[in-house]
């Protein structure tokens, strides 16, 4: 009997530069020995310096891709990246509500590191209202955490802001420290009442797609049955190795 590898459904946009988005996700999943299925949300034309064009896939086709992926084979985890607008966020939420037992890792992509907006304001609100309640782990970097919790007081701590995302329905939050200073890169894994630091050496890099790589590596580990804590620790080491090898 042939061995069946775990499978992750990637819901994301493409990036013509290959630096981020769907291609980065699939490369990471392949390196983690996990199969990939996909639902493409948008096609973006980019270099590493600029976004020159974006076309969104219709929400009904996004919904259909997800439904057909689930009809194709057993899926062990879902990884979500760029969504673009509210109608696509709603289509994704509607399709995933039927599969609530499967771990969902949400990278809340708002801006491209090359400058363009990848989720509009209504999309951000829909993500908070409809997608967070379906999310096992949301993985904001510090600017994304600020955008997602702009209702918090200006002085609110990182952990208070992460708690707000838990109150909106996410089961866990991984706040990435990549945009902070210091020799160490500290990510915080926050679940109800518990904040665990994940510490690693900081690698100075302008490389795009590190958020995609981390979230995909976490999804790959969850698909293989790892705990959230071990999946996040493995993925942090994976990103360190990836960046160090460049
Ligand atoms: N998805 C697409 C299509 C992108 O262009 C980008 C950023 O440029 C991202 C996702 C987010 O990338 P990152 O992994 O750096 O957050």
PDB file of C-alpha atoms and ligand atoms in Angstrom:
ATOM      1  CA  UNK A   1       0.000   0.000   0.000  1.00  0.00           C
ATOM      2  CA  UNK A   2       1.466   3.371  -0.934  1.00  0.00           C
ATOM      3  CA  UNK A   3       1.990   5.831   1.885  1.00  0.00           C
ATOM      4  CA  UNK A   4      -0.238   8.913   1.716  1.00  0.00           C
ATOM      5  CA  UNK A   5       1.510  12.131   2.670  1.00  0.00           C
ATOM      6  CA  UNK A   6      -0.343  14.765   4.702  1.00  0.00           C
ATOM      7  CA  UNK A   7      -1.965  17.499   2.604  1.00  0.00           C
ATOM      8  CA  UNK A   8      -2.340  21.250   3.140  1.00  0.00           C
ATOM      9  CA  UNK A   9      -4.824  23.410   1.247  1.00  0.00           C
ATOM     10  CA  UNK A  10      -3.227  26.781   0.449  1.00  0.00           C
ATOM     11  CA  UNK A  11      -5.631  29.699  -0.036  1.00  0.00           C
ATOM     12  CA  UNK A  12      -3.462  32.536  -1.343  1.00  0.00           C
ATOM     13  CA  UNK A  13      -2.487  34.944  -4.101  1.00  0.00           C
ATOM     14  CA  UNK A  14       0.306  34.427  -6.618  1.00  0.00           C
ATOM     15  CA  UNK A  15       3.330  36.716  -6.828  1.00  0.00           C
ATOM     16  CA  UNK A  16       5.105  36.830 -10.208  1.00  0.00           C
ATOM     17  CA  UNK A  17       8.470  37.511  -8.545  1.00  0.00           C
ATOM     18  CA  UNK A  18       8.269  34.187  -6.675  1.00  0.00           C
ATOM     19  CA  UNK A  19       9.337  36.025  -3.518  1.00  0.00           C
ATOM     20  CA  UNK A  20       6.092  35.520  -1.611  1.00  0.00           C
ATOM     21  CA  UNK A  21       2.598  34.101  -1.967  1.00  0.00           C
ATOM     22  CA  UNK A  22       1.514  30.800  -3.427  1.00  0.00           C
ATOM     23  CA  UNK A  23       4.846  29.702  -4.919  1.00  0.00           C
ATOM     24  CA  UNK A  24       6.655  30.333  -1.639  1.00  0.00           C
ATOM     25  CA  UNK A  25       3.962  28.336   0.181  1.00  0.00           C
ATOM     26  CA  UNK A  26       4.203  25.374  -2.187  1.00  0.00           C
ATOM     27  CA  UNK A  27       8.020  25.340  -2.060  1.00  0.00           C
ATOM     28  CA  UNK A  28       7.877  25.285   1.735  1.00  0.00           C
ATOM     29  CA  UNK A  29       5.272  22.518   1.867  1.00  0.00           C
ATOM     30  CA  UNK A  30       7.267  20.405  -0.608  1.00  0.00           C
ATOM     31  CA  UNK A  31      10.401  20.854   1.497  1.00  0.00           C
ATOM     32  CA  UNK A  32       8.376  19.688   4.515  1.00  0.00           C
ATOM     33  CA  UNK A  33       7.213  16.548   2.642  1.00  0.00           C
ATOM     34  CA  UNK A  34       3.600  17.651   2.548  1.00  0.00           C
ATOM     35  CA  UNK A  35       1.305  17.701  -0.497  1.00  0.00           C
ATOM     36  CA  UNK A  36      -0.325  20.989  -1.534  1.00  0.00           C
ATOM     37  CA  UNK A  37      -3.748  21.776  -2.940  1.00  0.00           C
ATOM     38  CA  UNK A  38      -4.692  25.348  -3.787  1.00  0.00           C
ATOM     39  CA  UNK A  39      -7.425  27.925  -4.030  1.00  0.00           C
ATOM     40  CA  UNK A  40      -6.042  31.025  -5.755  1.00  0.00           C
ATOM     41  CA  UNK A  41      -7.538  34.317  -4.567  1.00  0.00           C
ATOM     42  CA  UNK A  42      -5.664  36.804  -6.750  1.00  0.00           C
ATOM     43  CA  UNK A  43      -2.964  37.105  -9.372  1.00  0.00           C
ATOM     44  CA  UNK A  44      -0.410  39.806  -8.563  1.00  0.00           C
ATOM     45  CA  UNK A  45       2.308  41.155 -10.815  1.00  0.00           C
ATOM     46  CA  UNK A  46       5.322  42.197  -8.739  1.00  0.00           C
ATOM     47  CA  UNK A  47       9.045  42.668  -8.624  1.00  0.00           C
ATOM     48  CA  UNK A  48      10.803  42.732  -5.253  1.00  0.00           C
ATOM     49  CA  UNK A  49      10.484  46.550  -5.365  1.00  0.00           C
ATOM     50  CA  UNK A  50       6.892  47.195  -6.459  1.00  0.00           C
ATOM     51  CA  UNK A  51       3.412  45.813  -7.086  1.00  0.00           C
ATOM     52  CA  UNK A  52       2.401  46.687 -10.663  1.00  0.00           C
ATOM     53  CA  UNK A  53      -0.909  44.843 -11.032  1.00  0.00           C
ATOM     54  CA  UNK A  54      -3.534  42.860  -9.121  1.00  0.00           C
ATOM     55  CA  UNK A  55      -6.564  40.963 -10.417  1.00  0.00           C
ATOM     56  CA  UNK A  56      -8.871  39.209  -7.992  1.00  0.00           C
ATOM     57  CA  UNK A  57     -10.436  35.835  -8.684  1.00  0.00           C
ATOM     58  CA  UNK A  58     -14.235  35.918  -8.383  1.00  0.00           C
ATOM     59  CA  UNK A  59     -15.476  34.924  -4.894  1.00  0.00           C
ATOM     60  CA  UNK A  60     -17.585  32.129  -6.389  1.00  0.00           C
ATOM     61  CA  UNK A  61     -14.525  30.603  -8.098  1.00  0.00           C
ATOM     62  CA  UNK A  62     -12.517  30.894  -4.861  1.00  0.00           C
ATOM     63  CA  UNK A  63     -15.354  29.076  -3.060  1.00  0.00           C
ATOM     64  CA  UNK A  64     -15.482  26.416  -5.770  1.00  0.00           C
ATOM     65  CA  UNK A  65     -11.726  25.786  -5.638  1.00  0.00           C
ATOM     66  CA  UNK A  66     -11.963  25.173  -1.878  1.00  0.00           C
ATOM     67  CA  UNK A  67     -14.975  22.879  -2.239  1.00  0.00           C
ATOM     68  CA  UNK A  68     -13.272  20.909  -5.014  1.00  0.00           C
ATOM     69  CA  UNK A  69     -10.025  20.631  -3.042  1.00  0.00           C
ATOM     70  CA  UNK A  70     -11.968  19.044  -0.173  1.00  0.00           C
ATOM     71  CA  UNK A  71     -13.785  16.777  -2.648  1.00  0.00           C
ATOM     72  CA  UNK A  72     -10.447  15.616  -4.101  1.00  0.00           C
ATOM     73  CA  UNK A  73      -8.816  14.095  -1.031  1.00  0.00           C
ATOM     74  CA  UNK A  74      -8.479  14.288   2.736  1.00  0.00           C
ATOM     75  CA  UNK A  75      -6.980  17.625   3.793  1.00  0.00           C
ATOM     76  CA  UNK A  76      -5.027  17.799   7.056  1.00  0.00           C
ATOM     77  CA  UNK A  77      -4.566  21.567   7.449  1.00  0.00           C
ATOM     78  CA  UNK A  78      -5.403  24.858   5.716  1.00  0.00           C
ATOM     79  CA  UNK A  79      -3.028  27.786   5.240  1.00  0.00           C
ATOM     80  CA  UNK A  80      -4.489  31.183   4.309  1.00  0.00           C
ATOM     81  CA  UNK A  81      -2.485  34.100   2.891  1.00  0.00           C
ATOM     82  CA  UNK A  82      -3.571  37.025   0.679  1.00  0.00           C
ATOM     83  CA  UNK A  83      -7.363  37.442   0.417  1.00  0.00           C
ATOM     84  CA  UNK A  84      -7.723  40.908  -1.152  1.00  0.00           C
ATOM     85  CA  UNK A  85     -11.273  41.999  -0.365  1.00  0.00           C
ATOM     86  CA  UNK A  86     -14.333  41.346   1.780  1.00  0.00           C
ATOM     87  CA  UNK A  87     -16.229  39.269  -0.779  1.00  0.00           C
ATOM     88  CA  UNK A  88     -13.311  36.816  -1.047  1.00  0.00           C
ATOM     89  CA  UNK A  89     -12.903  36.684   2.755  1.00  0.00           C
ATOM     90  CA  UNK A  90     -16.618  35.858   3.058  1.00  0.00           C
ATOM     91  CA  UNK A  91     -16.409  33.161   0.344  1.00  0.00           C
ATOM     92  CA  UNK A  92     -13.468  31.530   2.145  1.00  0.00           C
ATOM     93  CA  UNK A  93     -15.258  31.652   5.510  1.00  0.00           C
ATOM     94  CA  UNK A  94     -18.407  30.152   3.981  1.00  0.00           C
ATOM     95  CA  UNK A  95     -16.431  27.272   2.425  1.00  0.00           C
ATOM     96  CA  UNK A  96     -14.407  26.542   5.588  1.00  0.00           C
ATOM     97  CA  UNK A  97     -17.369  26.514   7.990  1.00  0.00           C
ATOM     98  CA  UNK A  98     -18.155  22.970   6.785  1.00  0.00           C
ATOM     99  CA  UNK A  99     -14.694  21.758   7.844  1.00  0.00           C
ATOM    100  CA  UNK A 100     -14.315  23.108  11.351  1.00  0.00           C
ATOM    101  CA  UNK A 101     -12.246  20.178  12.688  1.00  0.00           C
ATOM    102  CA  UNK A 102      -9.284  20.953  10.388  1.00  0.00           C
ATOM    103  CA  UNK A 103      -6.500  23.259  11.684  1.00  0.00           C
ATOM    104  CA  UNK A 104      -6.452  26.640   9.933  1.00  0.00           C
ATOM    105  CA  UNK A 105      -3.336  28.858   9.946  1.00  0.00           C
ATOM    106  CA  UNK A 106      -4.128  32.450   8.909  1.00  0.00           C
ATOM    107  CA  UNK A 107      -1.291  34.755   7.812  1.00  0.00           C
ATOM    108  CA  UNK A 108      -3.150  38.105   7.869  1.00  0.00           C
ATOM    109  CA  UNK A 109      -1.541  39.564   4.737  1.00  0.00           C
ATOM    110  CA  UNK A 110      -2.413  43.275   4.540  1.00  0.00           C
ATOM    111  CA  UNK A 111       0.495  44.913   2.712  1.00  0.00           C
ATOM    112  CA  UNK A 112       3.105  43.552   0.341  1.00  0.00           C
ATOM    113  CA  UNK A 113       6.628  44.110   1.592  1.00  0.00           C
ATOM    114  CA  UNK A 114       7.150  45.682  -1.858  1.00  0.00           C
ATOM    115  CA  UNK A 115       4.547  48.332  -1.020  1.00  0.00           C
ATOM    116  CA  UNK A 116       1.066  47.474  -2.371  1.00  0.00           C
ATOM    117  CA  UNK A 117      -2.159  46.972  -0.414  1.00  0.00           C
ATOM    118  CA  UNK A 118      -3.196  43.294  -0.503  1.00  0.00           C
ATOM    119  CA  UNK A 119      -6.320  43.544   1.713  1.00  0.00           C
ATOM    120  CA  UNK A 120      -8.704  46.503   1.691  1.00  0.00           C
ATOM    121  CA  UNK A 121     -10.376  48.006   4.793  1.00  0.00           C
ATOM    122  CA  UNK A 122     -13.672  46.123   4.348  1.00  0.00           C
ATOM    123  CA  UNK A 123     -11.676  42.918   3.837  1.00  0.00           C
ATOM    124  CA  UNK A 124      -9.839  43.529   7.106  1.00  0.00           C
ATOM    125  CA  UNK A 125     -13.163  43.927   8.940  1.00  0.00           C
ATOM    126  CA  UNK A 126     -14.552  40.755   7.326  1.00  0.00           C
ATOM    127  CA  UNK A 127     -11.413  38.879   8.334  1.00  0.00           C
ATOM    128  CA  UNK A 128     -11.932  39.967  11.958  1.00  0.00           C
ATOM    129  CA  UNK A 129     -15.657  39.187  11.951  1.00  0.00           C
ATOM    130  CA  UNK A 130     -15.871  36.003   9.873  1.00  0.00           C
ATOM    131  CA  UNK A 131     -12.485  34.347   9.552  1.00  0.00           C
ATOM    132  CA  UNK A 132     -10.924  34.684  13.016  1.00  0.00           C
ATOM    133  CA  UNK A 133     -13.659  32.495  14.577  1.00  0.00           C
ATOM    134  CA  UNK A 134     -12.566  29.706  12.181  1.00  0.00           C
ATOM    135  CA  UNK A 135      -8.853  30.133  12.840  1.00  0.00           C
ATOM    136  CA  UNK A 136      -6.619  27.809  14.851  1.00  0.00           C
ATOM    137  CA  UNK A 137      -3.643  30.171  14.687  1.00  0.00           C
ATOM    138  CA  UNK A 138      -3.299  33.718  13.319  1.00  0.00           C
ATOM    139  CA  UNK A 139       0.274  34.894  12.654  1.00  0.00           C
ATOM    140  CA  UNK A 140       0.499  38.716  12.559  1.00  0.00           C
ATOM    141  CA  UNK A 141       3.787  40.609  12.440  1.00  0.00           C
ATOM    142  CA  UNK A 142       3.912  43.729  14.618  1.00  0.00           C
ATOM    143  CA  UNK A 143       2.471  46.187  12.025  1.00  0.00           C
ATOM    144  CA  UNK A 144      -0.309  43.689  11.184  1.00  0.00           C
ATOM    145  CA  UNK A 145      -1.109  43.234  14.902  1.00  0.00           C
ATOM    146  CA  UNK A 146      -1.495  47.020  15.220  1.00  0.00           C
ATOM    147  CA  UNK A 147      -3.820  47.165  12.190  1.00  0.00           C
ATOM    148  CA  UNK A 148      -5.907  44.218  13.417  1.00  0.00           C
ATOM    149  CA  UNK A 149      -6.370  45.746  16.890  1.00  0.00           C
ATOM    150  CA  UNK A 150      -6.676  49.445  16.180  1.00  0.00           C
ATOM    151  CA  UNK A 151      -9.659  49.574  18.564  1.00  0.00           C
ATOM    152  CA  UNK A 152      -7.204  48.957  21.458  1.00  0.00           C
ATOM    153  CA  UNK A 153      -5.786  51.847  23.474  1.00  0.00           C
ATOM    154  CA  UNK A 154      -2.555  53.191  22.038  1.00  0.00           C
ATOM    155  CA  UNK A 155      -0.655  51.979  25.150  1.00  0.00           C
ATOM    156  CA  UNK A 156      -2.014  48.393  24.925  1.00  0.00           C
ATOM    157  CA  UNK A 157       0.720  45.772  25.253  1.00  0.00           C
ATOM    158  CA  UNK A 158       1.429  43.191  22.605  1.00  0.00           C
ATOM    159  CA  UNK A 159      -0.199  40.532  24.784  1.00  0.00           C
ATOM    160  CA  UNK A 160      -3.322  42.633  25.376  1.00  0.00           C
ATOM    161  CA  UNK A 161      -3.629  43.082  21.622  1.00  0.00           C
ATOM    162  CA  UNK A 162      -3.176  39.345  21.038  1.00  0.00           C
ATOM    163  CA  UNK A 163      -5.915  38.710  23.654  1.00  0.00           C
ATOM    164  CA  UNK A 164      -8.268  40.889  21.600  1.00  0.00           C
ATOM    165  CA  UNK A 165      -7.793  38.525  18.641  1.00  0.00           C
ATOM    166  CA  UNK A 166      -8.535  35.567  20.942  1.00  0.00           C
ATOM    167  CA  UNK A 167     -11.725  37.320  22.059  1.00  0.00           C
ATOM    168  CA  UNK A 168     -12.703  37.608  18.394  1.00  0.00           C
ATOM    169  CA  UNK A 169     -12.495  33.807  18.092  1.00  0.00           C
ATOM    170  CA  UNK A 170      -8.940  32.848  17.091  1.00  0.00           C
ATOM    171  CA  UNK A 171      -7.749  29.873  19.179  1.00  0.00           C
ATOM    172  CA  UNK A 172      -4.155  31.119  19.277  1.00  0.00           C
ATOM    173  CA  UNK A 173      -2.036  34.046  18.103  1.00  0.00           C
ATOM    174  CA  UNK A 174       1.634  33.980  17.081  1.00  0.00           C
ATOM    175  CA  UNK A 175       2.969  37.538  17.194  1.00  0.00           C
ATOM    176  CA  UNK A 176       6.109  37.617  15.057  1.00  0.00           C
ATOM    177  CA  UNK A 177       9.031  39.697  16.261  1.00  0.00           C
ATOM    178  CA  UNK A 178      10.684  40.084  12.865  1.00  0.00           C
ATOM    179  CA  UNK A 179      10.013  43.850  12.757  1.00  0.00           C
ATOM    180  CA  UNK A 180      11.473  44.478  16.247  1.00  0.00           C
ATOM    181  CA  UNK A 181      15.124  45.289  17.128  1.00  0.00           C
ATOM    182  CA  UNK A 182      17.843  43.331  18.933  1.00  0.00           C
ATOM    183  CA  UNK A 183      20.059  40.322  18.280  1.00  0.00           C
ATOM    184  CA  UNK A 184      17.256  37.935  19.101  1.00  0.00           C
ATOM    185  CA  UNK A 185      14.007  37.477  17.223  1.00  0.00           C
ATOM    186  CA  UNK A 186      11.267  36.757  19.768  1.00  0.00           C
ATOM    187  CA  UNK A 187       7.866  35.485  18.648  1.00  0.00           C
ATOM    188  CA  UNK A 188       5.057  35.195  21.218  1.00  0.00           C
ATOM    189  CA  UNK A 189       2.623  32.291  21.075  1.00  0.00           C
ATOM    190  CA  UNK A 190      -0.485  33.477  22.921  1.00  0.00           C
ATOM    191  CA  UNK A 191      -3.340  31.168  23.877  1.00  0.00           C
ATOM    192  CA  UNK A 192      -6.017  31.801  26.504  1.00  0.00           C
ATOM    193  CA  UNK A 193      -4.126  33.110  29.538  1.00  0.00           C
ATOM    194  CA  UNK A 194      -0.694  31.827  28.425  1.00  0.00           C
ATOM    195  CA  UNK A 195       2.014  33.662  26.454  1.00  0.00           C
ATOM    196  CA  UNK A 196       5.057  31.586  25.469  1.00  0.00           C
ATOM    197  CA  UNK A 197       8.164  33.240  23.998  1.00  0.00           C
ATOM    198  CA  UNK A 198       9.882  31.511  21.079  1.00  0.00           C
ATOM    199  CA  UNK A 199      13.413  32.844  20.872  1.00  0.00           C
ATOM    200  CA  UNK A 200      15.889  32.534  18.007  1.00  0.00           C
ATOM    201  CA  UNK A 201      18.807  34.462  16.539  1.00  0.00           C
ATOM    202  CA  UNK A 202      17.793  37.411  14.332  1.00  0.00           C
ATOM    203  CA  UNK A 203      18.905  37.084  10.693  1.00  0.00           C
ATOM    204  CA  UNK A 204      19.259  40.514   9.046  1.00  0.00           C
ATOM    205  CA  UNK A 205      17.366  40.194   5.738  1.00  0.00           C
ATOM    206  CA  UNK A 206      15.296  42.122   3.233  1.00  0.00           C
ATOM    207  CA  UNK A 207      13.983  38.834   1.918  1.00  0.00           C
ATOM    208  CA  UNK A 208      10.248  38.855   1.146  1.00  0.00           C
ATOM    209  CA  UNK A 209       7.939  35.954   1.888  1.00  0.00           C
ATOM    210  CA  UNK A 210       9.194  35.073   5.358  1.00  0.00           C
ATOM    211  CA  UNK A 211       5.631  35.286   6.722  1.00  0.00           C
ATOM    212  CA  UNK A 212       4.392  32.916   4.002  1.00  0.00           C
ATOM    213  CA  UNK A 213       7.251  30.519   4.733  1.00  0.00           C
ATOM    214  CA  UNK A 214       6.634  30.495   8.489  1.00  0.00           C
ATOM    215  CA  UNK A 215       2.859  29.997   8.222  1.00  0.00           C
ATOM    216  CA  UNK A 216       3.264  27.225   5.628  1.00  0.00           C
ATOM    217  CA  UNK A 217       5.860  25.430   7.750  1.00  0.00           C
ATOM    218  CA  UNK A 218       3.478  25.623  10.741  1.00  0.00           C
ATOM    219  CA  UNK A 219       0.596  24.273   8.636  1.00  0.00           C
ATOM    220  CA  UNK A 220       2.824  21.422   7.399  1.00  0.00           C
ATOM    221  CA  UNK A 221       3.642  20.442  10.972  1.00  0.00           C
ATOM    222  CA  UNK A 222       0.011  20.637  12.106  1.00  0.00           C
ATOM    223  CA  UNK A 223      -0.954  18.502   9.096  1.00  0.00           C
ATOM    224  CA  UNK A 224       1.508  15.887  10.340  1.00  0.00           C
ATOM    225  CA  UNK A 225      -0.088  15.920  13.807  1.00  0.00           C
ATOM    226  CA  UNK A 226       2.339  18.149  15.761  1.00  0.00           C
ATOM    227  CA  UNK A 227       1.139  20.282  18.689  1.00  0.00           C
ATOM    228  CA  UNK A 228       0.793  24.018  18.105  1.00  0.00           C
ATOM    229  CA  UNK A 229       3.803  24.790  20.310  1.00  0.00           C
ATOM    230  CA  UNK A 230       6.082  22.306  18.534  1.00  0.00           C
ATOM    231  CA  UNK A 231       4.769  23.332  15.097  1.00  0.00           C
ATOM    232  CA  UNK A 232       5.630  26.990  15.799  1.00  0.00           C
ATOM    233  CA  UNK A 233       9.065  26.124  17.213  1.00  0.00           C
ATOM    234  CA  UNK A 234       9.869  23.905  14.225  1.00  0.00           C
ATOM    235  CA  UNK A 235       8.712  26.579  11.766  1.00  0.00           C
ATOM    236  CA  UNK A 236      10.841  29.259  13.431  1.00  0.00           C
ATOM    237  CA  UNK A 237      13.905  27.041  13.064  1.00  0.00           C
ATOM    238  CA  UNK A 238      12.897  26.278   9.470  1.00  0.00           C
ATOM    239  CA  UNK A 239      12.754  29.996   8.587  1.00  0.00           C
ATOM    240  CA  UNK A 240      16.124  30.556  10.312  1.00  0.00           C
ATOM    241  CA  UNK A 241      17.694  27.750   8.266  1.00  0.00           C
ATOM    242  CA  UNK A 242      16.058  29.054   5.068  1.00  0.00           C
ATOM    243  CA  UNK A 243      17.329  32.605   5.583  1.00  0.00           C
ATOM    244  CA  UNK A 244      20.774  31.481   6.742  1.00  0.00           C
ATOM    245  CA  UNK A 245      21.262  29.345   3.641  1.00  0.00           C
ATOM    246  CA  UNK A 246      20.680  32.242   1.179  1.00  0.00           C
TER     247      UNK A 246
HETATM  248  N1  LIG B   1       0.977  36.974  -0.679  1.00  0.00           N
HETATM  249  C1  LIG B   1       1.332  37.704  -1.726  1.00  0.00           C
HETATM  250  C2  LIG B   1       0.700  37.429  -3.064  1.00  0.00           C
HETATM  251  C3  LIG B   1       2.288  38.692  -1.561  1.00  0.00           C
HETATM  252  O1  LIG B   1       2.668  39.424  -2.598  1.00  0.00           O
HETATM  253  C4  LIG B   1       2.856  38.934  -0.271  1.00  0.00           C
HETATM  254  C5  LIG B   1       3.868  39.961  -0.006  1.00  0.00           C
HETATM  255  O2  LIG B   1       4.497  40.525  -0.846  1.00  0.00           O
HETATM  256  C6  LIG B   1       2.453  38.161   0.762  1.00  0.00           C
HETATM  257  C7  LIG B   1       1.533  37.181   0.524  1.00  0.00           C
HETATM  258  C8  LIG B   1       2.973  38.333   2.146  1.00  0.00           C
HETATM  259  O3  LIG B   1       4.249  37.961   2.238  1.00  0.00           O
HETATM  260  P1  LIG B   1       4.921  37.716   3.639  1.00  0.00           P
HETATM  261  O4  LIG B   1       5.116  36.282   3.745  1.00  0.00           O
HETATM  262  O5  LIG B   1       6.192  38.443   3.488  1.00  0.00           O
HETATM  263  O6  LIG B   1       4.035  38.273   4.678  1.00  0.00           O
END
